[in-house]
């Protein structure tokens, strides 16, 4: 019995020491950006979640906007739309790195809205913000836009904070609240 226990112990130690060296290591390739774009994923986290969030269909919508010379939006494109109770960061959108005239730029205009309501055709806009974002070096990477959301009342929600995360190195930049 001692020999069997000793032999089992030696086999276990050998397996642990050598590990699973024969198993292939995963190879994860970065999805290349199309010329003049940045790939974006969107995710939402809740700071005071309860089960009513699922019934109220809370969702975050990120738009890229192009402004005329007077600062009024003349064109808008949905970068991504993410429901709280749906899969998070499961699809890619893209930001166009161009201004209204089609010139290359690293400054983009974003519109972020938080909607909720049981009727998808008549939802309440609980929180929204429109701002210009100078992306800097983040324009050359895959990004995650992560919003922290809280419930402030019946069918009313607030974007507490929103961050852009560079997925290649984990560097974060705060998008909301904006510094004045």
Short mmCIF file of N, CA and C in Angstrom, two decimals:
data_model
loop_
_atom_site.label_atom_id
_atom_site.label_comp_id
_atom_site.label_asym_id
_atom_site.label_seq_id
_atom_site.Cartn_x
_atom_site.Cartn_y
_atom_site.Cartn_z
N UNK A 1 0.82 -1.19 0.00
CA UNK A 1 0.00 0.00 0.00
C UNK A 1 0.86 1.26 0.00
N UNK A 2 1.97 1.21 0.80
CA UNK A 2 2.87 2.36 0.83
C UNK A 2 3.50 2.59 -0.53
N UNK A 3 3.87 1.47 -1.21
CA UNK A 3 4.50 1.60 -2.52
C UNK A 3 3.53 2.25 -3.52
N UNK A 4 2.27 1.85 -3.48
CA UNK A 4 1.27 2.42 -4.39
C UNK A 4 1.06 3.91 -4.12
N UNK A 5 1.01 4.27 -2.83
CA UNK A 5 0.84 5.68 -2.47
C UNK A 5 2.07 6.48 -2.90
N UNK A 6 3.28 5.92 -2.70
CA UNK A 6 4.51 6.61 -3.09
C UNK A 6 4.59 6.75 -4.60
N UNK A 7 4.24 5.69 -5.33
CA UNK A 7 4.26 5.73 -6.79
C UNK A 7 3.25 6.75 -7.32
N UNK A 8 2.07 6.83 -6.70
CA UNK A 8 1.05 7.82 -7.09
C UNK A 8 1.54 9.23 -6.83
N UNK A 9 2.18 9.44 -5.69
CA UNK A 9 2.72 10.76 -5.35
C UNK A 9 3.80 11.18 -6.34
N UNK A 10 4.70 10.25 -6.69
CA UNK A 10 5.76 10.56 -7.65
C UNK A 10 5.16 10.91 -9.01
N UNK A 11 4.15 10.16 -9.43
CA UNK A 11 3.50 10.44 -10.72
C UNK A 11 2.83 11.81 -10.70
N UNK A 12 2.16 12.16 -9.60
CA UNK A 12 1.50 13.45 -9.49
C UNK A 12 2.50 14.60 -9.52
N UNK A 13 3.61 14.44 -8.78
CA UNK A 13 4.64 15.48 -8.76
C UNK A 13 5.26 15.64 -10.14
N UNK A 14 5.48 14.55 -10.84
CA UNK A 14 6.06 14.61 -12.19
C UNK A 14 5.13 15.34 -13.15
N UNK A 15 3.83 15.04 -13.06
CA UNK A 15 2.86 15.71 -13.93
C UNK A 15 2.82 17.20 -13.64
N UNK A 16 2.78 17.57 -12.37
CA UNK A 16 2.73 18.99 -12.00
C UNK A 16 4.01 19.70 -12.40
N UNK A 17 5.17 19.05 -12.20
CA UNK A 17 6.45 19.69 -12.51
C UNK A 17 6.62 19.90 -14.01
N UNK A 18 6.20 18.94 -14.81
CA UNK A 18 6.39 19.08 -16.25
C UNK A 18 5.28 19.90 -16.89
N UNK A 19 4.16 19.99 -16.20
CA UNK A 19 3.05 20.79 -16.71
C UNK A 19 2.47 20.20 -17.97
N UNK A 20 1.84 21.03 -18.71
CA UNK A 20 1.20 20.60 -19.95
C UNK A 20 2.01 21.16 -21.11
N UNK A 21 3.32 20.91 -21.08
CA UNK A 21 4.22 21.45 -22.09
C UNK A 21 3.89 21.03 -23.50
N UNK A 22 3.23 19.91 -23.65
CA UNK A 22 2.89 19.43 -24.98
C UNK A 22 1.67 20.09 -25.58
N UNK A 23 0.94 20.82 -24.78
CA UNK A 23 -0.27 21.46 -25.30
C UNK A 23 0.11 22.72 -26.09
N UNK A 24 -0.55 22.95 -27.20
CA UNK A 24 -0.23 24.16 -27.97
C UNK A 24 -0.67 25.42 -27.23
N UNK A 25 0.12 26.46 -27.38
CA UNK A 25 -0.23 27.73 -26.76
C UNK A 25 -1.20 28.47 -27.68
N UNK A 26 -2.17 29.16 -27.10
CA UNK A 26 -3.12 29.88 -27.97
C UNK A 26 -2.42 31.03 -28.69
N UNK A 27 -2.80 31.23 -29.93
CA UNK A 27 -2.26 32.33 -30.71
C UNK A 27 -3.42 33.27 -31.02
N UNK A 28 -3.37 34.45 -30.46
CA UNK A 28 -4.44 35.42 -30.64
C UNK A 28 -3.90 36.55 -31.51
N UNK A 29 -4.47 36.68 -32.68
CA UNK A 29 -4.04 37.73 -33.60
C UNK A 29 -4.95 38.93 -33.46
N UNK A 30 -4.33 40.10 -33.47
CA UNK A 30 -5.09 41.34 -33.44
C UNK A 30 -5.76 41.53 -34.79
N UNK A 31 -7.02 41.95 -34.77
CA UNK A 31 -7.73 42.22 -36.02
C UNK A 31 -7.21 43.55 -36.57
N UNK A 32 -6.71 43.53 -37.80
CA UNK A 32 -6.17 44.79 -38.33
C UNK A 32 -7.29 45.80 -38.60
N UNK A 33 -6.97 47.06 -38.35
CA UNK A 33 -7.92 48.13 -38.64
C UNK A 33 -7.95 48.38 -40.14
N UNK A 34 -9.13 48.70 -40.64
CA UNK A 34 -9.21 49.16 -42.02
C UNK A 34 -8.50 50.52 -42.07
N UNK A 35 -8.03 50.88 -43.22
CA UNK A 35 -7.31 52.15 -43.37
C UNK A 35 -8.18 53.31 -42.89
N UNK A 36 -7.63 54.14 -42.01
CA UNK A 36 -8.32 55.33 -41.54
C UNK A 36 -9.42 55.06 -40.51
N UNK A 37 -9.38 53.89 -39.84
CA UNK A 37 -10.38 53.57 -38.82
C UNK A 37 -9.71 53.00 -37.57
N UNK A 38 -10.47 52.99 -36.48
CA UNK A 38 -10.06 52.34 -35.24
C UNK A 38 -11.19 51.41 -34.81
N UNK A 39 -10.85 50.15 -34.52
CA UNK A 39 -11.84 49.18 -34.05
C UNK A 39 -12.25 49.51 -32.62
N UNK A 40 -13.55 49.37 -32.33
CA UNK A 40 -14.08 49.71 -31.01
C UNK A 40 -15.04 48.63 -30.54
N UNK A 41 -14.94 48.23 -29.28
CA UNK A 41 -15.92 47.35 -28.62
C UNK A 41 -16.54 48.16 -27.48
N UNK A 42 -17.77 47.80 -27.10
CA UNK A 42 -18.47 48.54 -26.05
C UNK A 42 -18.94 47.57 -24.97
N UNK A 43 -18.80 47.99 -23.71
CA UNK A 43 -19.27 47.19 -22.58
C UNK A 43 -19.84 48.11 -21.50
N UNK A 44 -20.80 47.56 -20.72
CA UNK A 44 -21.44 48.30 -19.63
C UNK A 44 -21.30 47.49 -18.35
N UNK A 45 -20.97 48.17 -17.25
CA UNK A 45 -20.99 47.54 -15.92
C UNK A 45 -21.92 48.37 -15.04
N UNK A 46 -22.56 47.69 -14.09
CA UNK A 46 -23.54 48.37 -13.21
C UNK A 46 -22.95 48.54 -11.83
N UNK A 47 -23.20 49.70 -11.23
CA UNK A 47 -22.72 49.93 -9.86
C UNK A 47 -23.76 49.61 -8.81
N UNK A 48 -25.04 49.56 -9.16
CA UNK A 48 -26.09 49.21 -8.19
C UNK A 48 -27.18 48.38 -8.87
N UNK A 49 -26.77 47.27 -9.46
CA UNK A 49 -27.67 46.41 -10.23
C UNK A 49 -28.75 45.77 -9.37
N UNK A 50 -29.96 45.68 -9.93
CA UNK A 50 -31.00 44.79 -9.41
C UNK A 50 -31.73 44.22 -10.61
N UNK A 51 -32.60 43.25 -10.39
CA UNK A 51 -33.23 42.52 -11.49
C UNK A 51 -34.12 43.39 -12.38
N UNK A 52 -34.54 44.56 -11.93
CA UNK A 52 -35.39 45.41 -12.76
C UNK A 52 -34.64 45.97 -13.97
N UNK A 53 -33.31 45.99 -13.93
CA UNK A 53 -32.53 46.47 -15.07
C UNK A 53 -32.85 45.66 -16.32
N UNK A 54 -33.02 44.36 -16.16
CA UNK A 54 -33.28 43.50 -17.32
C UNK A 54 -34.62 43.85 -17.97
N UNK A 55 -35.63 44.15 -17.15
CA UNK A 55 -36.95 44.48 -17.68
C UNK A 55 -36.98 45.85 -18.35
N UNK A 56 -36.13 46.76 -17.91
CA UNK A 56 -36.15 48.13 -18.43
C UNK A 56 -35.25 48.32 -19.65
N UNK A 57 -34.61 47.25 -20.09
CA UNK A 57 -33.84 47.27 -21.34
C UNK A 57 -32.85 48.44 -21.42
N UNK A 58 -31.99 48.53 -20.43
CA UNK A 58 -30.96 49.57 -20.39
C UNK A 58 -29.95 49.31 -21.50
N UNK A 59 -29.64 50.36 -22.30
CA UNK A 59 -28.65 50.20 -23.36
C UNK A 59 -27.84 51.47 -23.55
N UNK A 60 -26.61 51.29 -23.96
CA UNK A 60 -25.67 52.37 -24.23
C UNK A 60 -25.46 52.45 -25.73
N UNK A 61 -25.51 53.66 -26.26
CA UNK A 61 -25.32 53.89 -27.69
C UNK A 61 -24.18 54.89 -27.86
N UNK A 62 -23.20 54.54 -28.68
CA UNK A 62 -22.08 55.42 -28.97
C UNK A 62 -22.15 55.79 -30.45
N UNK A 63 -22.19 57.10 -30.73
CA UNK A 63 -22.24 57.62 -32.10
C UNK A 63 -21.00 58.45 -32.38
N UNK A 64 -20.56 58.41 -33.62
CA UNK A 64 -19.56 59.36 -34.08
C UNK A 64 -20.31 60.41 -34.87
N UNK A 65 -20.00 61.68 -34.61
CA UNK A 65 -20.70 62.77 -35.27
C UNK A 65 -19.70 63.65 -36.01
N UNK A 66 -20.16 64.18 -37.13
CA UNK A 66 -19.39 65.16 -37.88
C UNK A 66 -20.14 66.48 -37.81
N UNK A 67 -19.40 67.55 -37.48
CA UNK A 67 -20.00 68.86 -37.25
C UNK A 67 -19.67 69.81 -38.39
N UNK A 68 -20.58 70.75 -38.65
CA UNK A 68 -20.29 71.80 -39.62
C UNK A 68 -19.49 72.90 -38.94
N UNK A 69 -19.23 73.98 -39.64
CA UNK A 69 -18.41 75.07 -39.09
C UNK A 69 -19.05 75.75 -37.89
N UNK A 70 -20.37 75.65 -37.76
CA UNK A 70 -21.08 76.26 -36.63
C UNK A 70 -21.17 75.31 -35.43
N UNK A 71 -20.64 74.11 -35.55
CA UNK A 71 -20.66 73.15 -34.45
C UNK A 71 -21.93 72.32 -34.37
N UNK A 72 -22.77 72.38 -35.40
CA UNK A 72 -24.00 71.58 -35.42
C UNK A 72 -23.74 70.26 -36.13
N UNK A 73 -24.27 69.15 -35.59
CA UNK A 73 -24.07 67.85 -36.24
C UNK A 73 -24.75 67.80 -37.61
N UNK A 74 -24.01 67.36 -38.62
CA UNK A 74 -24.58 67.23 -39.96
C UNK A 74 -24.61 65.77 -40.41
N UNK A 75 -23.87 64.93 -39.72
CA UNK A 75 -23.84 63.51 -40.04
C UNK A 75 -23.51 62.75 -38.76
N UNK A 76 -24.11 61.57 -38.61
CA UNK A 76 -23.88 60.74 -37.43
C UNK A 76 -23.86 59.28 -37.86
N UNK A 77 -22.99 58.51 -37.23
CA UNK A 77 -22.89 57.08 -37.52
C UNK A 77 -22.79 56.32 -36.20
N UNK A 78 -23.58 55.26 -36.05
CA UNK A 78 -23.53 54.46 -34.83
C UNK A 78 -22.25 53.65 -34.81
N UNK A 79 -21.45 53.84 -33.76
CA UNK A 79 -20.22 53.07 -33.57
C UNK A 79 -20.58 51.74 -32.91
N UNK A 80 -21.50 51.79 -31.95
CA UNK A 80 -21.92 50.58 -31.27
C UNK A 80 -23.10 50.84 -30.38
N UNK A 81 -23.88 49.79 -30.14
CA UNK A 81 -25.04 49.83 -29.26
C UNK A 81 -24.99 48.58 -28.41
N UNK A 82 -25.05 48.74 -27.09
CA UNK A 82 -24.89 47.59 -26.22
C UNK A 82 -25.97 47.58 -25.15
N UNK A 83 -26.77 46.52 -25.10
CA UNK A 83 -27.79 46.34 -24.06
C UNK A 83 -27.11 45.78 -22.81
N UNK A 84 -27.56 46.25 -21.64
CA UNK A 84 -26.93 45.79 -20.40
C UNK A 84 -27.07 44.28 -20.23
N UNK A 85 -28.24 43.74 -20.55
CA UNK A 85 -28.44 42.31 -20.31
C UNK A 85 -28.02 41.45 -21.49
N UNK A 86 -27.33 42.02 -22.45
CA UNK A 86 -26.82 41.26 -23.59
C UNK A 86 -25.34 40.96 -23.43
N UNK A 87 -24.79 40.23 -24.38
CA UNK A 87 -23.34 39.96 -24.34
C UNK A 87 -22.55 41.27 -24.39
N UNK A 88 -21.49 41.35 -23.63
CA UNK A 88 -20.70 42.57 -23.56
C UNK A 88 -19.46 42.46 -24.46
N UNK A 89 -19.16 43.53 -25.18
CA UNK A 89 -17.97 43.64 -26.02
C UNK A 89 -17.86 42.51 -27.03
N UNK A 90 -19.01 42.04 -27.54
CA UNK A 90 -18.99 40.88 -28.42
C UNK A 90 -18.90 41.25 -29.90
N UNK A 91 -19.01 42.50 -30.24
CA UNK A 91 -18.91 42.89 -31.65
C UNK A 91 -18.11 44.18 -31.77
N UNK A 92 -17.51 44.35 -32.93
CA UNK A 92 -16.68 45.53 -33.16
C UNK A 92 -17.42 46.55 -33.99
N UNK A 93 -17.26 47.79 -33.60
CA UNK A 93 -17.67 48.91 -34.42
C UNK A 93 -16.40 49.59 -34.89
N UNK A 94 -16.54 50.74 -35.53
CA UNK A 94 -15.33 51.44 -35.94
C UNK A 94 -15.54 52.94 -35.90
N UNK A 95 -14.47 53.62 -35.55
CA UNK A 95 -14.43 55.08 -35.61
C UNK A 95 -13.70 55.46 -36.89
N UNK A 96 -14.28 56.40 -37.63
CA UNK A 96 -13.64 56.91 -38.83
C UNK A 96 -12.69 58.04 -38.41
N UNK A 97 -11.46 57.95 -38.79
CA UNK A 97 -10.47 58.96 -38.43
C UNK A 97 -10.39 60.03 -39.52
N UNK A 98 -11.52 60.73 -39.69
CA UNK A 98 -11.59 61.80 -40.69
C UNK A 98 -12.53 62.88 -40.19
N UNK A 99 -12.31 64.09 -40.69
CA UNK A 99 -13.19 65.19 -40.33
C UNK A 99 -14.30 65.32 -41.37
N UNK A 100 -15.10 66.37 -41.28
CA UNK A 100 -16.25 66.56 -42.18
C UNK A 100 -15.81 66.69 -43.64
N UNK A 101 -14.60 67.16 -43.87
CA UNK A 101 -14.10 67.33 -45.24
C UNK A 101 -13.41 66.08 -45.77
N UNK A 102 -13.29 65.05 -44.93
CA UNK A 102 -12.63 63.81 -45.34
C UNK A 102 -11.14 63.78 -45.07
N UNK A 103 -10.60 64.79 -44.39
CA UNK A 103 -9.17 64.83 -44.06
C UNK A 103 -8.90 63.95 -42.84
N UNK A 104 -7.71 63.33 -42.83
CA UNK A 104 -7.32 62.49 -41.70
C UNK A 104 -7.22 63.32 -40.42
N UNK A 105 -7.68 62.75 -39.30
CA UNK A 105 -7.61 63.42 -38.01
C UNK A 105 -7.58 62.39 -36.90
N UNK A 106 -7.09 62.79 -35.73
CA UNK A 106 -7.15 61.96 -34.53
C UNK A 106 -8.16 62.53 -33.54
N UNK A 107 -8.85 63.59 -33.94
CA UNK A 107 -9.90 64.19 -33.11
C UNK A 107 -11.25 63.76 -33.65
N UNK A 108 -12.04 63.10 -32.81
CA UNK A 108 -13.36 62.64 -33.22
C UNK A 108 -14.41 63.23 -32.29
N UNK A 109 -15.61 63.42 -32.82
CA UNK A 109 -16.74 63.89 -32.02
C UNK A 109 -17.59 62.68 -31.67
N UNK A 110 -17.81 62.48 -30.37
CA UNK A 110 -18.59 61.34 -29.91
C UNK A 110 -19.88 61.82 -29.26
N UNK A 111 -20.92 61.04 -29.44
CA UNK A 111 -22.18 61.21 -28.73
C UNK A 111 -22.45 59.91 -28.00
N UNK A 112 -22.61 59.98 -26.69
CA UNK A 112 -22.87 58.78 -25.89
C UNK A 112 -24.22 58.96 -25.20
N UNK A 113 -25.13 58.01 -25.40
CA UNK A 113 -26.47 58.07 -24.82
C UNK A 113 -26.75 56.80 -24.03
N UNK A 114 -27.47 56.96 -22.95
CA UNK A 114 -27.93 55.84 -22.15
C UNK A 114 -29.45 55.86 -22.20
N UNK A 115 -30.04 54.81 -22.78
CA UNK A 115 -31.49 54.74 -22.93
C UNK A 115 -32.04 53.60 -22.09
N UNK A 116 -33.32 53.74 -21.71
CA UNK A 116 -33.99 52.66 -20.98
C UNK A 116 -35.49 52.77 -21.22
N UNK A 117 -36.17 51.67 -20.98
CA UNK A 117 -37.62 51.63 -21.13
C UNK A 117 -38.06 50.29 -21.67
N UNK A 118 -39.23 49.84 -21.25
CA UNK A 118 -39.71 48.54 -21.65
C UNK A 118 -40.14 48.50 -23.11
N UNK A 119 -40.56 49.64 -23.67
CA UNK A 119 -40.98 49.70 -25.07
C UNK A 119 -39.80 50.18 -25.92
N UNK A 120 -39.23 49.33 -26.76
CA UNK A 120 -38.05 49.73 -27.53
C UNK A 120 -38.31 50.90 -28.49
N UNK A 121 -39.56 51.13 -28.85
CA UNK A 121 -39.87 52.24 -29.75
C UNK A 121 -40.05 53.57 -29.02
N UNK A 122 -40.19 53.51 -27.70
CA UNK A 122 -40.41 54.72 -26.91
C UNK A 122 -39.56 54.66 -25.65
N UNK A 123 -38.24 54.80 -25.82
CA UNK A 123 -37.34 54.71 -24.68
C UNK A 123 -36.95 56.08 -24.16
N UNK A 124 -36.66 56.12 -22.88
CA UNK A 124 -36.25 57.31 -22.17
C UNK A 124 -34.74 57.49 -22.32
N UNK A 125 -34.28 58.69 -22.70
CA UNK A 125 -32.84 58.99 -22.69
C UNK A 125 -32.51 59.48 -21.29
N UNK A 126 -31.86 58.61 -20.51
CA UNK A 126 -31.55 58.93 -19.12
C UNK A 126 -30.33 59.84 -19.00
N UNK A 127 -29.37 59.64 -19.87
CA UNK A 127 -28.12 60.38 -19.77
C UNK A 127 -27.51 60.47 -21.16
N UNK A 128 -26.90 61.61 -21.47
CA UNK A 128 -26.21 61.72 -22.76
C UNK A 128 -25.11 62.78 -22.65
N UNK A 129 -24.15 62.65 -23.54
CA UNK A 129 -23.06 63.62 -23.59
C UNK A 129 -22.51 63.64 -25.01
N UNK A 130 -22.13 64.83 -25.45
CA UNK A 130 -21.49 65.00 -26.74
C UNK A 130 -20.20 65.78 -26.52
N UNK A 131 -19.11 65.29 -27.09
CA UNK A 131 -17.82 65.93 -26.85
C UNK A 131 -16.83 65.55 -27.94
N UNK A 132 -15.79 66.36 -28.03
CA UNK A 132 -14.67 66.11 -28.96
C UNK A 132 -13.59 65.38 -28.18
N UNK A 133 -13.06 64.32 -28.78
CA UNK A 133 -12.04 63.51 -28.12
C UNK A 133 -10.79 63.46 -28.99
N UNK A 134 -9.69 63.95 -28.46
CA UNK A 134 -8.40 63.84 -29.13
C UNK A 134 -7.80 62.49 -28.78
N UNK A 135 -7.87 61.54 -29.70
CA UNK A 135 -7.50 60.15 -29.42
C UNK A 135 -6.01 59.94 -29.24
N UNK A 136 -5.19 60.78 -29.82
CA UNK A 136 -3.74 60.60 -29.70
C UNK A 136 -3.31 59.24 -30.23
N UNK A 137 -2.47 58.53 -29.47
CA UNK A 137 -1.97 57.22 -29.91
C UNK A 137 -3.04 56.14 -29.87
N UNK A 138 -4.16 56.38 -29.19
CA UNK A 138 -5.23 55.38 -29.15
C UNK A 138 -5.90 55.21 -30.51
N UNK A 139 -5.66 56.13 -31.43
CA UNK A 139 -6.25 56.03 -32.75
C UNK A 139 -5.66 54.87 -33.54
N UNK A 140 -4.55 54.32 -33.08
CA UNK A 140 -3.86 53.26 -33.83
C UNK A 140 -4.08 51.87 -33.22
N UNK A 141 -5.01 51.72 -32.28
CA UNK A 141 -5.17 50.45 -31.59
C UNK A 141 -6.63 50.01 -31.56
N UNK A 142 -6.85 48.78 -31.09
CA UNK A 142 -8.21 48.32 -30.80
C UNK A 142 -8.60 48.90 -29.45
N UNK A 143 -9.84 49.40 -29.36
CA UNK A 143 -10.30 50.05 -28.13
C UNK A 143 -11.50 49.34 -27.55
N UNK A 144 -11.64 49.49 -26.24
CA UNK A 144 -12.86 49.09 -25.53
C UNK A 144 -13.39 50.35 -24.88
N UNK A 145 -14.66 50.68 -25.13
CA UNK A 145 -15.31 51.78 -24.42
C UNK A 145 -16.13 51.13 -23.32
N UNK A 146 -15.79 51.43 -22.10
CA UNK A 146 -16.39 50.82 -20.92
C UNK A 146 -17.12 51.88 -20.11
N UNK A 147 -18.43 51.70 -19.92
CA UNK A 147 -19.25 52.66 -19.17
C UNK A 147 -19.70 52.04 -17.86
N UNK A 148 -19.53 52.78 -16.76
CA UNK A 148 -20.06 52.39 -15.45
C UNK A 148 -21.36 53.15 -15.26
N UNK A 149 -22.44 52.42 -15.02
CA UNK A 149 -23.79 52.98 -15.01
C UNK A 149 -24.45 52.70 -13.67
N UNK A 150 -25.26 53.66 -13.19
CA UNK A 150 -26.01 53.45 -11.94
C UNK A 150 -27.46 53.85 -12.14
N UNK A 151 -28.32 53.26 -11.34
CA UNK A 151 -29.73 53.61 -11.36
C UNK A 151 -29.95 54.77 -10.41
N UNK A 152 -30.65 55.81 -10.89
CA UNK A 152 -30.90 56.98 -10.05
C UNK A 152 -32.36 57.11 -9.65
N UNK A 153 -33.21 56.30 -10.24
CA UNK A 153 -34.64 56.34 -9.93
C UNK A 153 -35.38 55.37 -10.81
N UNK A 154 -36.70 55.39 -10.75
CA UNK A 154 -37.51 54.49 -11.55
C UNK A 154 -37.29 54.80 -13.03
N UNK A 155 -36.76 53.84 -13.78
CA UNK A 155 -36.48 53.97 -15.20
C UNK A 155 -35.58 55.17 -15.51
N UNK A 156 -34.68 55.49 -14.62
CA UNK A 156 -33.74 56.58 -14.81
C UNK A 156 -32.34 56.12 -14.41
N UNK A 157 -31.40 56.32 -15.30
CA UNK A 157 -30.04 55.82 -15.11
C UNK A 157 -29.04 56.94 -15.40
N UNK A 158 -27.82 56.76 -14.92
CA UNK A 158 -26.79 57.76 -15.10
C UNK A 158 -25.49 57.07 -15.52
N UNK A 159 -24.75 57.72 -16.42
CA UNK A 159 -23.41 57.24 -16.75
C UNK A 159 -22.46 57.86 -15.72
N UNK A 160 -22.00 57.04 -14.77
CA UNK A 160 -21.11 57.54 -13.72
C UNK A 160 -19.73 57.86 -14.27
N UNK A 161 -19.23 56.98 -15.12
CA UNK A 161 -17.91 57.18 -15.73
C UNK A 161 -17.85 56.37 -17.01
N UNK A 162 -17.04 56.84 -17.93
CA UNK A 162 -16.84 56.13 -19.19
C UNK A 162 -15.36 56.22 -19.53
N UNK A 163 -14.78 55.10 -19.91
CA UNK A 163 -13.36 55.03 -20.20
C UNK A 163 -13.12 54.42 -21.57
N UNK A 164 -12.04 54.83 -22.21
CA UNK A 164 -11.52 54.16 -23.40
C UNK A 164 -10.31 53.37 -22.94
N UNK A 165 -10.27 52.10 -23.28
CA UNK A 165 -9.18 51.22 -22.87
C UNK A 165 -8.46 50.74 -24.12
N UNK A 166 -7.15 50.94 -24.17
CA UNK A 166 -6.32 50.44 -25.25
C UNK A 166 -6.09 48.95 -24.97
N UNK A 167 -6.64 48.08 -25.81
CA UNK A 167 -6.58 46.65 -25.56
C UNK A 167 -5.19 46.06 -25.75
N UNK A 168 -4.29 46.77 -26.41
CA UNK A 168 -2.94 46.24 -26.62
C UNK A 168 -2.06 46.38 -25.38
N UNK A 169 -2.34 47.39 -24.55
CA UNK A 169 -1.47 47.59 -23.37
C UNK A 169 -2.23 47.91 -22.09
N UNK A 170 -3.56 48.01 -22.13
CA UNK A 170 -4.35 48.25 -20.94
C UNK A 170 -4.41 49.71 -20.50
N UNK A 171 -3.80 50.61 -21.25
CA UNK A 171 -3.83 52.03 -20.89
C UNK A 171 -5.26 52.55 -20.99
N UNK A 172 -5.68 53.32 -20.01
CA UNK A 172 -7.05 53.85 -19.97
C UNK A 172 -7.04 55.36 -20.06
N UNK A 173 -8.10 55.88 -20.67
CA UNK A 173 -8.31 57.32 -20.71
C UNK A 173 -9.77 57.58 -20.36
N UNK A 174 -9.99 58.51 -19.45
CA UNK A 174 -11.35 58.83 -19.02
C UNK A 174 -12.03 59.71 -20.05
N UNK A 175 -13.21 59.25 -20.51
CA UNK A 175 -14.02 60.04 -21.45
C UNK A 175 -15.07 60.86 -20.72
N UNK A 176 -15.73 60.26 -19.74
CA UNK A 176 -16.76 60.92 -18.94
C UNK A 176 -16.52 60.63 -17.47
N UNK A 177 -16.76 61.53 -16.56
CA UNK A 177 -17.12 62.91 -16.79
C UNK A 177 -15.95 63.69 -17.38
N UNK A 178 -16.26 64.67 -18.18
CA UNK A 178 -15.26 65.49 -18.84
C UNK A 178 -14.66 66.48 -17.85
N UNK A 179 -13.36 66.69 -17.94
CA UNK A 179 -12.72 67.72 -17.14
C UNK A 179 -12.98 69.06 -17.79
N UNK A 180 -13.31 70.05 -16.98
CA UNK A 180 -13.64 71.38 -17.54
C UNK A 180 -12.48 72.30 -17.45
#
